[in-house]
Amino acid sequence: MTQVQDKAVGAALLAIGSFVFTYYSIWTLIIPFVDLGHPARKLFPPQWYAIALPVLLLTVGVTGIFGFLSFVMLKSGKKAKST
């Protein structure tokens, strides 16, 4: 990729990350104190998901990392035994 494309991808990732951080921060820190009938509540899922989604993503991510590491360790162990 060229330098211009790298900057464009970086800017897009920064914008997406900033939006997600802002949305999640508002969802977890401000919305619990907003009245139940307020229209802003319709923009956010129930509060239960604010905890469940990160826990699920963390569990899947850690499982994937350890699965990959175990696969690499098993593969390198077989390679060392065969030589």
PDB file of N, CA, C and O in Angstrom:
ATOM      1  N   MET A   1       0.840  -1.185   0.000  1.00  0.00           N
ATOM      2  CA  MET A   1       0.000   0.000   0.000  1.00  0.00           C
ATOM      3  C   MET A   1       0.880   1.241   0.000  1.00  0.00           C
ATOM      4  O   MET A   1       1.975   1.239   0.546  1.00  0.00           O
ATOM      5  N   THR A   2       0.355   2.260  -0.565  1.00  0.00           N
ATOM      6  CA  THR A   2       1.087   3.523  -0.578  1.00  0.00           C
ATOM      7  C   THR A   2       0.868   4.258   0.735  1.00  0.00           C
ATOM      8  O   THR A   2       0.032   3.889   1.554  1.00  0.00           O
ATOM      9  N   GLN A   3       1.640   5.304   0.909  1.00  0.00           N
ATOM     10  CA  GLN A   3       1.542   6.072   2.152  1.00  0.00           C
ATOM     11  C   GLN A   3       0.170   6.731   2.299  1.00  0.00           C
ATOM     12  O   GLN A   3      -0.376   6.814   3.397  1.00  0.00           O
ATOM     13  N   VAL A   4      -0.397   7.177   1.180  1.00  0.00           N
ATOM     14  CA  VAL A   4      -1.723   7.809   1.235  1.00  0.00           C
ATOM     15  C   VAL A   4      -2.785   6.792   1.655  1.00  0.00           C
ATOM     16  O   VAL A   4      -3.664   7.096   2.457  1.00  0.00           O
ATOM     17  N   GLN A   5      -2.692   5.579   1.125  1.00  0.00           N
ATOM     18  CA  GLN A   5      -3.648   4.535   1.495  1.00  0.00           C
ATOM     19  C   GLN A   5      -3.487   4.155   2.965  1.00  0.00           C
ATOM     20  O   GLN A   5      -4.476   3.914   3.662  1.00  0.00           O
ATOM     21  N   ASP A   6      -2.239   4.079   3.427  1.00  0.00           N
ATOM     22  CA  ASP A   6      -2.002   3.773   4.840  1.00  0.00           C
ATOM     23  C   ASP A   6      -2.629   4.827   5.740  1.00  0.00           C
ATOM     24  O   ASP A   6      -3.228   4.512   6.765  1.00  0.00           O
ATOM     25  N   LYS A   7      -2.483   6.082   5.369  1.00  0.00           N
ATOM     26  CA  LYS A   7      -3.064   7.160   6.162  1.00  0.00           C
ATOM     27  C   LYS A   7      -4.590   7.100   6.141  1.00  0.00           C
ATOM     28  O   LYS A   7      -5.238   7.353   7.151  1.00  0.00           O
ATOM     29  N   ALA A   8      -5.158   6.762   4.995  1.00  0.00           N
ATOM     30  CA  ALA A   8      -6.615   6.666   4.890  1.00  0.00           C
ATOM     31  C   ALA A   8      -7.145   5.517   5.751  1.00  0.00           C
ATOM     32  O   ALA A   8      -8.149   5.667   6.463  1.00  0.00           O
ATOM     33  N   VAL A   9      -6.467   4.379   5.707  1.00  0.00           N
ATOM     34  CA  VAL A   9      -6.887   3.239   6.526  1.00  0.00           C
ATOM     35  C   VAL A   9      -6.727   3.581   8.000  1.00  0.00           C
ATOM     36  O   VAL A   9      -7.609   3.286   8.823  1.00  0.00           O
ATOM     37  N   GLY A  10      -5.627   4.211   8.362  1.00  0.00           N
ATOM     38  CA  GLY A  10      -5.412   4.612   9.748  1.00  0.00           C
ATOM     39  C   GLY A  10      -6.460   5.595  10.230  1.00  0.00           C
ATOM     40  O   GLY A  10      -6.959   5.495  11.356  1.00  0.00           O
ATOM     41  N   ALA A  11      -6.807   6.563   9.385  1.00  0.00           N
ATOM     42  CA  ALA A  11      -7.830   7.541   9.756  1.00  0.00           C
ATOM     43  C   ALA A  11      -9.189   6.869   9.921  1.00  0.00           C
ATOM     44  O   ALA A  11      -9.947   7.194  10.845  1.00  0.00           O
ATOM     45  N   ALA A  12      -9.508   5.919   9.038  1.00  0.00           N
ATOM     46  CA  ALA A  12     -10.783   5.205   9.144  1.00  0.00           C
ATOM     47  C   ALA A  12     -10.830   4.373  10.429  1.00  0.00           C
ATOM     48  O   ALA A  12     -11.843   4.373  11.141  1.00  0.00           O
ATOM     49  N   LEU A  13      -9.743   3.676  10.742  1.00  0.00           N
ATOM     50  CA  LEU A  13      -9.708   2.878  11.971  1.00  0.00           C
ATOM     51  C   LEU A  13      -9.791   3.759  13.210  1.00  0.00           C
ATOM     52  O   LEU A  13     -10.452   3.403  14.186  1.00  0.00           O
ATOM     53  N   LEU A  14      -9.142   4.914  13.175  1.00  0.00           N
ATOM     54  CA  LEU A  14      -9.220   5.851  14.295  1.00  0.00           C
ATOM     55  C   LEU A  14     -10.642   6.373  14.472  1.00  0.00           C
ATOM     56  O   LEU A  14     -11.148   6.466  15.594  1.00  0.00           O
ATOM     57  N   ALA A  15     -11.308   6.699  13.368  1.00  0.00           N
ATOM     58  CA  ALA A  15     -12.679   7.202  13.439  1.00  0.00           C
ATOM     59  C   ALA A  15     -13.624   6.131  13.982  1.00  0.00           C
ATOM     60  O   ALA A  15     -14.467   6.409  14.847  1.00  0.00           O
ATOM     61  N   ILE A  16     -13.480   4.902  13.506  1.00  0.00           N
ATOM     62  CA  ILE A  16     -14.330   3.809  13.977  1.00  0.00           C
ATOM     63  C   ILE A  16     -14.084   3.545  15.457  1.00  0.00           C
ATOM     64  O   ILE A  16     -15.025   3.394  16.246  1.00  0.00           O
ATOM     65  N   GLY A  17     -12.823   3.495  15.855  1.00  0.00           N
ATOM     66  CA  GLY A  17     -12.487   3.261  17.250  1.00  0.00           C
ATOM     67  C   GLY A  17     -12.997   4.364  18.157  1.00  0.00           C
ATOM     68  O   GLY A  17     -13.503   4.098  19.258  1.00  0.00           O
ATOM     69  N   SER A  18     -12.882   5.603  17.701  1.00  0.00           N
ATOM     70  CA  SER A  18     -13.378   6.727  18.496  1.00  0.00           C
ATOM     71  C   SER A  18     -14.892   6.668  18.648  1.00  0.00           C
ATOM     72  O   SER A  18     -15.429   6.931  19.730  1.00  0.00           O
ATOM     73  N   PHE A  19     -15.591   6.324  17.572  1.00  0.00           N
ATOM     74  CA  PHE A  19     -17.045   6.208  17.632  1.00  0.00           C
ATOM     75  C   PHE A  19     -17.469   5.099  18.595  1.00  0.00           C
ATOM     76  O   PHE A  19     -18.362   5.300  19.433  1.00  0.00           O
ATOM     77  N   VAL A  20     -16.830   3.933  18.495  1.00  0.00           N
ATOM     78  CA  VAL A  20     -17.181   2.810  19.366  1.00  0.00           C
ATOM     79  C   VAL A  20     -16.902   3.156  20.826  1.00  0.00           C
ATOM     80  O   VAL A  20     -17.718   2.882  21.711  1.00  0.00           O
ATOM     81  N   PHE A  21     -15.765   3.787  21.097  1.00  0.00           N
ATOM     82  CA  PHE A  21     -15.432   4.176  22.469  1.00  0.00           C
ATOM     83  C   PHE A  21     -16.449   5.172  23.016  1.00  0.00           C
ATOM     84  O   PHE A  21     -16.926   5.035  24.149  1.00  0.00           O
ATOM     85  N   THR A  22     -16.811   6.166  22.220  1.00  0.00           N
ATOM     86  CA  THR A  22     -17.776   7.171  22.660  1.00  0.00           C
ATOM     87  C   THR A  22     -19.156   6.549  22.891  1.00  0.00           C
ATOM     88  O   THR A  22     -19.804   6.810  23.908  1.00  0.00           O
ATOM     89  N   TYR A  23     -19.605   5.735  21.955  1.00  0.00           N
ATOM     90  CA  TYR A  23     -20.912   5.079  22.075  1.00  0.00           C
ATOM     91  C   TYR A  23     -20.960   4.203  23.324  1.00  0.00           C
ATOM     92  O   TYR A  23     -21.908   4.268  24.109  1.00  0.00           O
ATOM     93  N   TYR A  24     -19.937   3.368  23.534  1.00  0.00           N
ATOM     94  CA  TYR A  24     -19.921   2.473  24.689  1.00  0.00           C
ATOM     95  C   TYR A  24     -19.832   3.259  25.991  1.00  0.00           C
ATOM     96  O   TYR A  24     -20.473   2.896  26.982  1.00  0.00           O
ATOM     97  N   SER A  25     -19.043   4.335  25.999  1.00  0.00           N
ATOM     98  CA  SER A  25     -18.926   5.155  27.212  1.00  0.00           C
ATOM     99  C   SER A  25     -20.261   5.801  27.576  1.00  0.00           C
ATOM    100  O   SER A  25     -20.660   5.809  28.747  1.00  0.00           O
ATOM    101  N   ILE A  26     -20.952   6.335  26.582  1.00  0.00           N
ATOM    102  CA  ILE A  26     -22.266   6.927  26.840  1.00  0.00           C
ATOM    103  C   ILE A  26     -23.247   5.846  27.307  1.00  0.00           C
ATOM    104  O   ILE A  26     -24.008   6.042  28.248  1.00  0.00           O
ATOM    105  N   TRP A  27     -23.200   4.699  26.659  1.00  0.00           N
ATOM    106  CA  TRP A  27     -24.102   3.596  26.978  1.00  0.00           C
ATOM    107  C   TRP A  27     -23.925   3.127  28.422  1.00  0.00           C
ATOM    108  O   TRP A  27     -24.897   2.848  29.125  1.00  0.00           O
ATOM    109  N   THR A  28     -22.679   3.033  28.883  1.00  0.00           N
ATOM    110  CA  THR A  28     -22.444   2.474  30.210  1.00  0.00           C
ATOM    111  C   THR A  28     -22.387   3.518  31.321  1.00  0.00           C
ATOM    112  O   THR A  28     -22.659   3.194  32.473  1.00  0.00           O
ATOM    113  N   LEU A  29     -22.025   4.762  30.997  1.00  0.00           N
ATOM    114  CA  LEU A  29     -21.827   5.759  32.047  1.00  0.00           C
ATOM    115  C   LEU A  29     -22.945   6.783  32.173  1.00  0.00           C
ATOM    116  O   LEU A  29     -23.152   7.338  33.259  1.00  0.00           O
ATOM    117  N   ILE A  30     -23.665   7.056  31.096  1.00  0.00           N
ATOM    118  CA  ILE A  30     -24.673   8.119  31.128  1.00  0.00           C
ATOM    119  C   ILE A  30     -26.096   7.568  31.064  1.00  0.00           C
ATOM    120  O   ILE A  30     -26.970   8.005  31.816  1.00  0.00           O
ATOM    121  N   ILE A  31     -26.331   6.613  30.173  1.00  0.00           N
ATOM    122  CA  ILE A  31     -27.692   6.101  29.961  1.00  0.00           C
ATOM    123  C   ILE A  31     -28.325   5.511  31.222  1.00  0.00           C
ATOM    124  O   ILE A  31     -29.539   5.650  31.410  1.00  0.00           O
ATOM    125  N   PRO A  32     -27.585   4.872  32.132  1.00  0.00           N
ATOM    126  CA  PRO A  32     -28.262   4.370  33.346  1.00  0.00           C
ATOM    127  C   PRO A  32     -28.924   5.474  34.176  1.00  0.00           C
ATOM    128  O   PRO A  32     -29.848   5.196  34.933  1.00  0.00           O
ATOM    129  N   PHE A  33     -28.489   6.715  34.023  1.00  0.00           N
ATOM    130  CA  PHE A  33     -29.059   7.815  34.797  1.00  0.00           C
ATOM    131  C   PHE A  33     -30.140   8.586  34.040  1.00  0.00           C
ATOM    132  O   PHE A  33     -30.682   9.555  34.551  1.00  0.00           O
ATOM    133  N   VAL A  34     -30.456   8.161  32.815  1.00  0.00           N
ATOM    134  CA  VAL A  34     -31.492   8.804  32.005  1.00  0.00           C
ATOM    135  C   VAL A  34     -32.829   8.144  32.327  1.00  0.00           C
ATOM    136  O   VAL A  34     -32.902   6.929  32.538  1.00  0.00           O
ATOM    137  N   ASP A  35     -33.889   8.927  32.339  1.00  0.00           N
ATOM    138  CA  ASP A  35     -35.225   8.396  32.620  1.00  0.00           C
ATOM    139  C   ASP A  35     -35.601   7.289  31.632  1.00  0.00           C
ATOM    140  O   ASP A  35     -35.208   7.311  30.468  1.00  0.00           O
ATOM    141  N   LEU A  36     -36.396   6.343  32.110  1.00  0.00           N
ATOM    142  CA  LEU A  36     -36.772   5.192  31.277  1.00  0.00           C
ATOM    143  C   LEU A  36     -37.587   5.587  30.052  1.00  0.00           C
ATOM    144  O   LEU A  36     -37.524   4.934  29.025  1.00  0.00           O
ATOM    145  N   GLY A  37     -38.368   6.641  30.119  1.00  0.00           N
ATOM    146  CA  GLY A  37     -39.203   7.036  28.996  1.00  0.00           C
ATOM    147  C   GLY A  37     -38.515   7.956  28.004  1.00  0.00           C
ATOM    148  O   GLY A  37     -39.097   8.330  26.988  1.00  0.00           O
ATOM    149  N   HIS A  38     -37.282   8.312  28.254  1.00  0.00           N
ATOM    150  CA  HIS A  38     -36.570   9.259  27.383  1.00  0.00           C
ATOM    151  C   HIS A  38     -36.268   8.616  26.030  1.00  0.00           C
ATOM    152  O   HIS A  38     -35.911   7.442  25.943  1.00  0.00           O
ATOM    153  N   PRO A  39     -36.414   9.380  24.923  1.00  0.00           N
ATOM    154  CA  PRO A  39     -36.164   8.811  23.587  1.00  0.00           C
ATOM    155  C   PRO A  39     -34.715   8.364  23.364  1.00  0.00           C
ATOM    156  O   PRO A  39     -34.464   7.518  22.505  1.00  0.00           O
ATOM    157  N   ALA A  40     -33.778   8.907  24.111  1.00  0.00           N
ATOM    158  CA  ALA A  40     -32.376   8.504  23.934  1.00  0.00           C
ATOM    159  C   ALA A  40     -32.158   7.042  24.310  1.00  0.00           C
ATOM    160  O   ALA A  40     -31.238   6.400  23.810  1.00  0.00           O
ATOM    161  N   ARG A  41     -33.010   6.504  25.150  1.00  0.00           N
ATOM    162  CA  ARG A  41     -32.873   5.101  25.553  1.00  0.00           C
ATOM    163  C   ARG A  41     -33.104   4.151  24.391  1.00  0.00           C
ATOM    164  O   ARG A  41     -32.621   3.017  24.409  1.00  0.00           O
ATOM    165  N   LYS A  42     -33.837   4.594  23.377  1.00  0.00           N
ATOM    166  CA  LYS A  42     -34.118   3.736  22.224  1.00  0.00           C
ATOM    167  C   LYS A  42     -32.893   3.558  21.337  1.00  0.00           C
ATOM    168  O   LYS A  42     -32.861   2.675  20.491  1.00  0.00           O
ATOM    169  N   LEU A  43     -31.879   4.390  21.512  1.00  0.00           N
ATOM    170  CA  LEU A  43     -30.660   4.299  20.698  1.00  0.00           C
ATOM    171  C   LEU A  43     -29.672   3.259  21.213  1.00  0.00           C
ATOM    172  O   LEU A  43     -28.687   2.965  20.545  1.00  0.00           O
ATOM    173  N   PHE A  44     -29.946   2.708  22.403  1.00  0.00           N
ATOM    174  CA  PHE A  44     -29.009   1.797  23.030  1.00  0.00           C
ATOM    175  C   PHE A  44     -29.703   0.500  23.413  1.00  0.00           C
ATOM    176  O   PHE A  44     -30.858   0.509  23.822  1.00  0.00           O
ATOM    177  N   PRO A  45     -28.989  -0.631  23.322  1.00  0.00           N
ATOM    178  CA  PRO A  45     -29.559  -1.912  23.779  1.00  0.00           C
ATOM    179  C   PRO A  45     -29.677  -1.928  25.301  1.00  0.00           C
ATOM    180  O   PRO A  45     -29.176  -1.042  25.979  1.00  0.00           O
ATOM    181  N   PRO A  46     -30.308  -2.952  25.857  1.00  0.00           N
ATOM    182  CA  PRO A  46     -30.401  -3.062  27.323  1.00  0.00           C
ATOM    183  C   PRO A  46     -29.013  -3.103  27.971  1.00  0.00           C
ATOM    184  O   PRO A  46     -28.037  -3.554  27.378  1.00  0.00           O
ATOM    185  N   GLN A  47     -28.941  -2.637  29.229  1.00  0.00           N
ATOM    186  CA  GLN A  47     -27.666  -2.537  29.935  1.00  0.00           C
ATOM    187  C   GLN A  47     -26.982  -3.886  30.112  1.00  0.00           C
ATOM    188  O   GLN A  47     -25.765  -3.951  30.205  1.00  0.00           O
ATOM    189  N   TRP A  48     -27.746  -4.965  30.146  1.00  0.00           N
ATOM    190  CA  TRP A  48     -27.161  -6.289  30.320  1.00  0.00           C
ATOM    191  C   TRP A  48     -26.118  -6.582  29.243  1.00  0.00           C
ATOM    192  O   TRP A  48     -25.090  -7.189  29.513  1.00  0.00           O
ATOM    193  N   TYR A  49     -26.387  -6.121  28.024  1.00  0.00           N
ATOM    194  CA  TYR A  49     -25.462  -6.360  26.915  1.00  0.00           C
ATOM    195  C   TYR A  49     -24.155  -5.586  27.061  1.00  0.00           C
ATOM    196  O   TYR A  49     -23.146  -5.961  26.481  1.00  0.00           O
ATOM    197  N   ALA A  50     -24.155  -4.515  27.828  1.00  0.00           N
ATOM    198  CA  ALA A  50     -22.934  -3.732  28.033  1.00  0.00           C
ATOM    199  C   ALA A  50     -21.883  -4.547  28.776  1.00  0.00           C
ATOM    200  O   ALA A  50     -20.688  -4.284  28.638  1.00  0.00           O
ATOM    201  N   ILE A  51     -22.311  -5.523  29.539  1.00  0.00           N
ATOM    202  CA  ILE A  51     -21.379  -6.407  30.234  1.00  0.00           C
ATOM    203  C   ILE A  51     -21.210  -7.718  29.473  1.00  0.00           C
ATOM    204  O   ILE A  51     -20.095  -8.233  29.351  1.00  0.00           O
ATOM    205  N   ALA A  52     -22.295  -8.248  28.945  1.00  0.00           N
ATOM    206  CA  ALA A  52     -22.253  -9.559  28.304  1.00  0.00           C
ATOM    207  C   ALA A  52     -21.405  -9.553  27.021  1.00  0.00           C
ATOM    208  O   ALA A  52     -20.645 -10.504  26.787  1.00  0.00           O
ATOM    209  N   LEU A  53     -21.521  -8.529  26.199  1.00  0.00           N
ATOM    210  CA  LEU A  53     -20.771  -8.502  24.943  1.00  0.00           C
ATOM    211  C   LEU A  53     -19.255  -8.443  25.151  1.00  0.00           C
ATOM    212  O   LEU A  53     -18.528  -9.227  24.533  1.00  0.00           O
ATOM    213  N   PRO A  54     -18.734  -7.556  25.996  1.00  0.00           N
ATOM    214  CA  PRO A  54     -17.285  -7.574  26.223  1.00  0.00           C
ATOM    215  C   PRO A  54     -16.787  -8.882  26.839  1.00  0.00           C
ATOM    216  O   PRO A  54     -15.702  -9.363  26.489  1.00  0.00           O
ATOM    217  N   VAL A  55     -17.578  -9.469  27.740  1.00  0.00           N
ATOM    218  CA  VAL A  55     -17.176 -10.750  28.338  1.00  0.00           C
ATOM    219  C   VAL A  55     -17.127 -11.830  27.271  1.00  0.00           C
ATOM    220  O   VAL A  55     -16.181 -12.631  27.218  1.00  0.00           O
ATOM    221  N   LEU A  56     -18.122 -11.855  26.404  1.00  0.00           N
ATOM    222  CA  LEU A  56     -18.146 -12.832  25.317  1.00  0.00           C
ATOM    223  C   LEU A  56     -16.968 -12.631  24.367  1.00  0.00           C
ATOM    224  O   LEU A  56     -16.276 -13.592  24.004  1.00  0.00           O
ATOM    225  N   LEU A  57     -16.719 -11.397  23.968  1.00  0.00           N
ATOM    226  CA  LEU A  57     -15.601 -11.117  23.063  1.00  0.00           C
ATOM    227  C   LEU A  57     -14.260 -11.468  23.701  1.00  0.00           C
ATOM    228  O   LEU A  57     -13.368 -12.008  23.036  1.00  0.00           O
ATOM    229  N   LEU A  58     -14.107 -11.172  24.980  1.00  0.00           N
ATOM    230  CA  LEU A  58     -12.873 -11.500  25.678  1.00  0.00           C
ATOM    231  C   LEU A  58     -12.689 -13.015  25.767  1.00  0.00           C
ATOM    232  O   LEU A  58     -11.582 -13.528  25.534  1.00  0.00           O
ATOM    233  N   THR A  59     -13.756 -13.728  26.061  1.00  0.00           N
ATOM    234  CA  THR A  59     -13.675 -15.183  26.151  1.00  0.00           C
ATOM    235  C   THR A  59     -13.314 -15.802  24.803  1.00  0.00           C
ATOM    236  O   THR A  59     -12.436 -16.673  24.720  1.00  0.00           O
ATOM    237  N   VAL A  60     -13.967 -15.350  23.751  1.00  0.00           N
ATOM    238  CA  VAL A  60     -13.667 -15.871  22.410  1.00  0.00           C
ATOM    239  C   VAL A  60     -12.238 -15.509  22.003  1.00  0.00           C
ATOM    240  O   VAL A  60     -11.510 -16.339  21.448  1.00  0.00           O
ATOM    241  N   GLY A  61     -11.819 -14.283  22.282  1.00  0.00           N
ATOM    242  CA  GLY A  61     -10.467 -13.860  21.923  1.00  0.00           C
ATOM    243  C   GLY A  61      -9.392 -14.637  22.649  1.00  0.00           C
ATOM    244  O   GLY A  61      -8.426 -15.102  22.033  1.00  0.00           O
ATOM    245  N   VAL A  62      -9.545 -14.809  23.955  1.00  0.00           N
ATOM    246  CA  VAL A  62      -8.551 -15.559  24.732  1.00  0.00           C
ATOM    247  C   VAL A  62      -8.537 -17.023  24.298  1.00  0.00           C
ATOM    248  O   VAL A  62      -7.463 -17.631  24.170  1.00  0.00           O
ATOM    249  N   THR A  63      -9.700 -17.597  24.043  1.00  0.00           N
ATOM    250  CA  THR A  63      -9.765 -18.973  23.566  1.00  0.00           C
ATOM    251  C   THR A  63      -9.064 -19.112  22.217  1.00  0.00           C
ATOM    252  O   THR A  63      -8.317 -20.066  21.989  1.00  0.00           O
ATOM    253  N   GLY A  64      -9.281 -18.156  21.323  1.00  0.00           N
ATOM    254  CA  GLY A  64      -8.619 -18.189  20.022  1.00  0.00           C
ATOM    255  C   GLY A  64      -7.109 -18.061  20.136  1.00  0.00           C
ATOM    256  O   GLY A  64      -6.363 -18.769  19.454  1.00  0.00           O
ATOM    257  N   ILE A  65      -6.646 -17.182  21.005  1.00  0.00           N
ATOM    258  CA  ILE A  65      -5.206 -16.996  21.180  1.00  0.00           C
ATOM    259  C   ILE A  65      -4.568 -18.264  21.736  1.00  0.00           C
ATOM    260  O   ILE A  65      -3.541 -18.734  21.229  1.00  0.00           O
ATOM    261  N   PHE A  66      -5.165 -18.831  22.790  1.00  0.00           N
ATOM    262  CA  PHE A  66      -4.594 -20.045  23.367  1.00  0.00           C
ATOM    263  C   PHE A  66      -4.725 -21.237  22.422  1.00  0.00           C
ATOM    264  O   PHE A  66      -3.855 -22.116  22.401  1.00  0.00           O
ATOM    265  N   GLY A  67      -5.792 -21.287  21.643  1.00  0.00           N
ATOM    266  CA  GLY A  67      -5.918 -22.343  20.638  1.00  0.00           C
ATOM    267  C   GLY A  67      -4.835 -22.242  19.585  1.00  0.00           C
ATOM    268  O   GLY A  67      -4.222 -23.246  19.198  1.00  0.00           O
ATOM    269  N   PHE A  68      -4.562 -21.035  19.130  1.00  0.00           N
ATOM    270  CA  PHE A  68      -3.499 -20.829  18.144  1.00  0.00           C
ATOM    271  C   PHE A  68      -2.144 -21.187  18.736  1.00  0.00           C
ATOM    272  O   PHE A  68      -1.328 -21.860  18.085  1.00  0.00           O
ATOM    273  N   LEU A  69      -1.869 -20.750  19.965  1.00  0.00           N
ATOM    274  CA  LEU A  69      -0.590 -21.069  20.601  1.00  0.00           C
ATOM    275  C   LEU A  69      -0.414 -22.575  20.787  1.00  0.00           C
ATOM    276  O   LEU A  69       0.678 -23.108  20.561  1.00  0.00           O
ATOM    277  N   SER A  70      -1.468 -23.269  21.197  1.00  0.00           N
ATOM    278  CA  SER A  70      -1.353 -24.716  21.374  1.00  0.00           C
ATOM    279  C   SER A  70      -1.136 -25.412  20.036  1.00  0.00           C
ATOM    280  O   SER A  70      -0.353 -26.363  19.945  1.00  0.00           O
ATOM    281  N   PHE A  71      -1.795 -24.939  18.990  1.00  0.00           N
ATOM    282  CA  PHE A  71      -1.592 -25.502  17.656  1.00  0.00           C
ATOM    283  C   PHE A  71      -0.140 -25.328  17.217  1.00  0.00           C
ATOM    284  O   PHE A  71       0.484 -26.273  16.719  1.00  0.00           O
ATOM    285  N   VAL A  72       0.416 -24.136  17.418  1.00  0.00           N
ATOM    286  CA  VAL A  72       1.800 -23.876  17.022  1.00  0.00           C
ATOM    287  C   VAL A  72       2.767 -24.721  17.848  1.00  0.00           C
ATOM    288  O   VAL A  72       3.739 -25.276  17.320  1.00  0.00           O
ATOM    289  N   MET A  73       2.499 -24.850  19.144  1.00  0.00           N
ATOM    290  CA  MET A  73       3.385 -25.647  19.995  1.00  0.00           C
ATOM    291  C   MET A  73       3.338 -27.122  19.610  1.00  0.00           C
ATOM    292  O   MET A  73       4.382 -27.800  19.575  1.00  0.00           O
ATOM    293  N   LEU A  74       2.150 -27.640  19.313  1.00  0.00           N
ATOM    294  CA  LEU A  74       2.044 -29.039  18.900  1.00  0.00           C
ATOM    295  C   LEU A  74       2.735 -29.267  17.560  1.00  0.00           C
ATOM    296  O   LEU A  74       3.415 -30.275  17.361  1.00  0.00           O
ATOM    297  N   LYS A  75       2.565 -28.342  16.650  1.00  0.00           N
ATOM    298  CA  LYS A  75       3.177 -28.465  15.332  1.00  0.00           C
ATOM    299  C   LYS A  75       4.694 -28.392  15.421  1.00  0.00           C
ATOM    300  O   LYS A  75       5.394 -29.161  14.756  1.00  0.00           O
ATOM    301  N   SER A  76       5.212 -27.492  16.252  1.00  0.00           N
ATOM    302  CA  SER A  76       6.669 -27.393  16.378  1.00  0.00           C
ATOM    303  C   SER A  76       7.236 -28.594  17.130  1.00  0.00           C
ATOM    304  O   SER A  76       8.363 -29.006  16.885  1.00  0.00           O
ATOM    305  N   GLY A  77       6.466 -29.191  18.041  1.00  0.00           N
ATOM    306  CA  GLY A  77       6.907 -30.391  18.740  1.00  0.00           C
ATOM    307  C   GLY A  77       7.023 -31.577  17.803  1.00  0.00           C
ATOM    308  O   GLY A  77       7.954 -32.360  17.889  1.00  0.00           O
ATOM    309  N   LYS A  78       6.072 -31.718  16.890  1.00  0.00           N
ATOM    310  CA  LYS A  78       6.136 -32.802  15.896  1.00  0.00           C
ATOM    311  C   LYS A  78       7.306 -32.591  14.951  1.00  0.00           C
ATOM    312  O   LYS A  78       7.964 -33.546  14.538  1.00  0.00           O
ATOM    313  N   LYS A  79       7.578 -31.339  14.603  1.00  0.00           N
ATOM    314  CA  LYS A  79       8.676 -31.039  13.695  1.00  0.00           C
ATOM    315  C   LYS A  79      10.020 -31.367  14.362  1.00  0.00           C
ATOM    316  O   LYS A  79      10.921 -31.906  13.728  1.00  0.00           O
ATOM    317  N   ALA A  80      10.159 -31.069  15.649  1.00  0.00           N
ATOM    318  CA  ALA A  80      11.400 -31.328  16.364  1.00  0.00           C
ATOM    319  C   ALA A  80      11.628 -32.836  16.526  1.00  0.00           C
ATOM    320  O   ALA A  80      12.759 -33.310  16.477  1.00  0.00           O
ATOM    321  N   LYS A  81      10.574 -33.614  16.733  1.00  0.00           N
ATOM    322  CA  LYS A  81      10.705 -35.064  16.905  1.00  0.00           C
ATOM    323  C   LYS A  81      11.078 -35.743  15.589  1.00  0.00           C
ATOM    324  O   LYS A  81      11.766 -36.753  15.585  1.00  0.00           O
ATOM    325  N   SER A  82      10.618 -35.205  14.479  1.00  0.00           N
ATOM    326  CA  SER A  82      10.873 -35.857  13.189  1.00  0.00           C
ATOM    327  C   SER A  82      12.280 -35.592  12.678  1.00  0.00           C
ATOM    328  O   SER A  82      12.769 -36.331  11.840  1.00  0.00           O
ATOM    329  N   THR A  83      12.950 -34.580  13.183  1.00  0.00           N
ATOM    330  CA  THR A  83      14.322 -34.305  12.705  1.00  0.00           C
ATOM    331  C   THR A  83      15.363 -34.947  13.550  1.00  0.00           C
ATOM    332  O   THR A  83      15.225 -35.518  14.529  1.00  0.00           O
TER     333      THR A  83
END
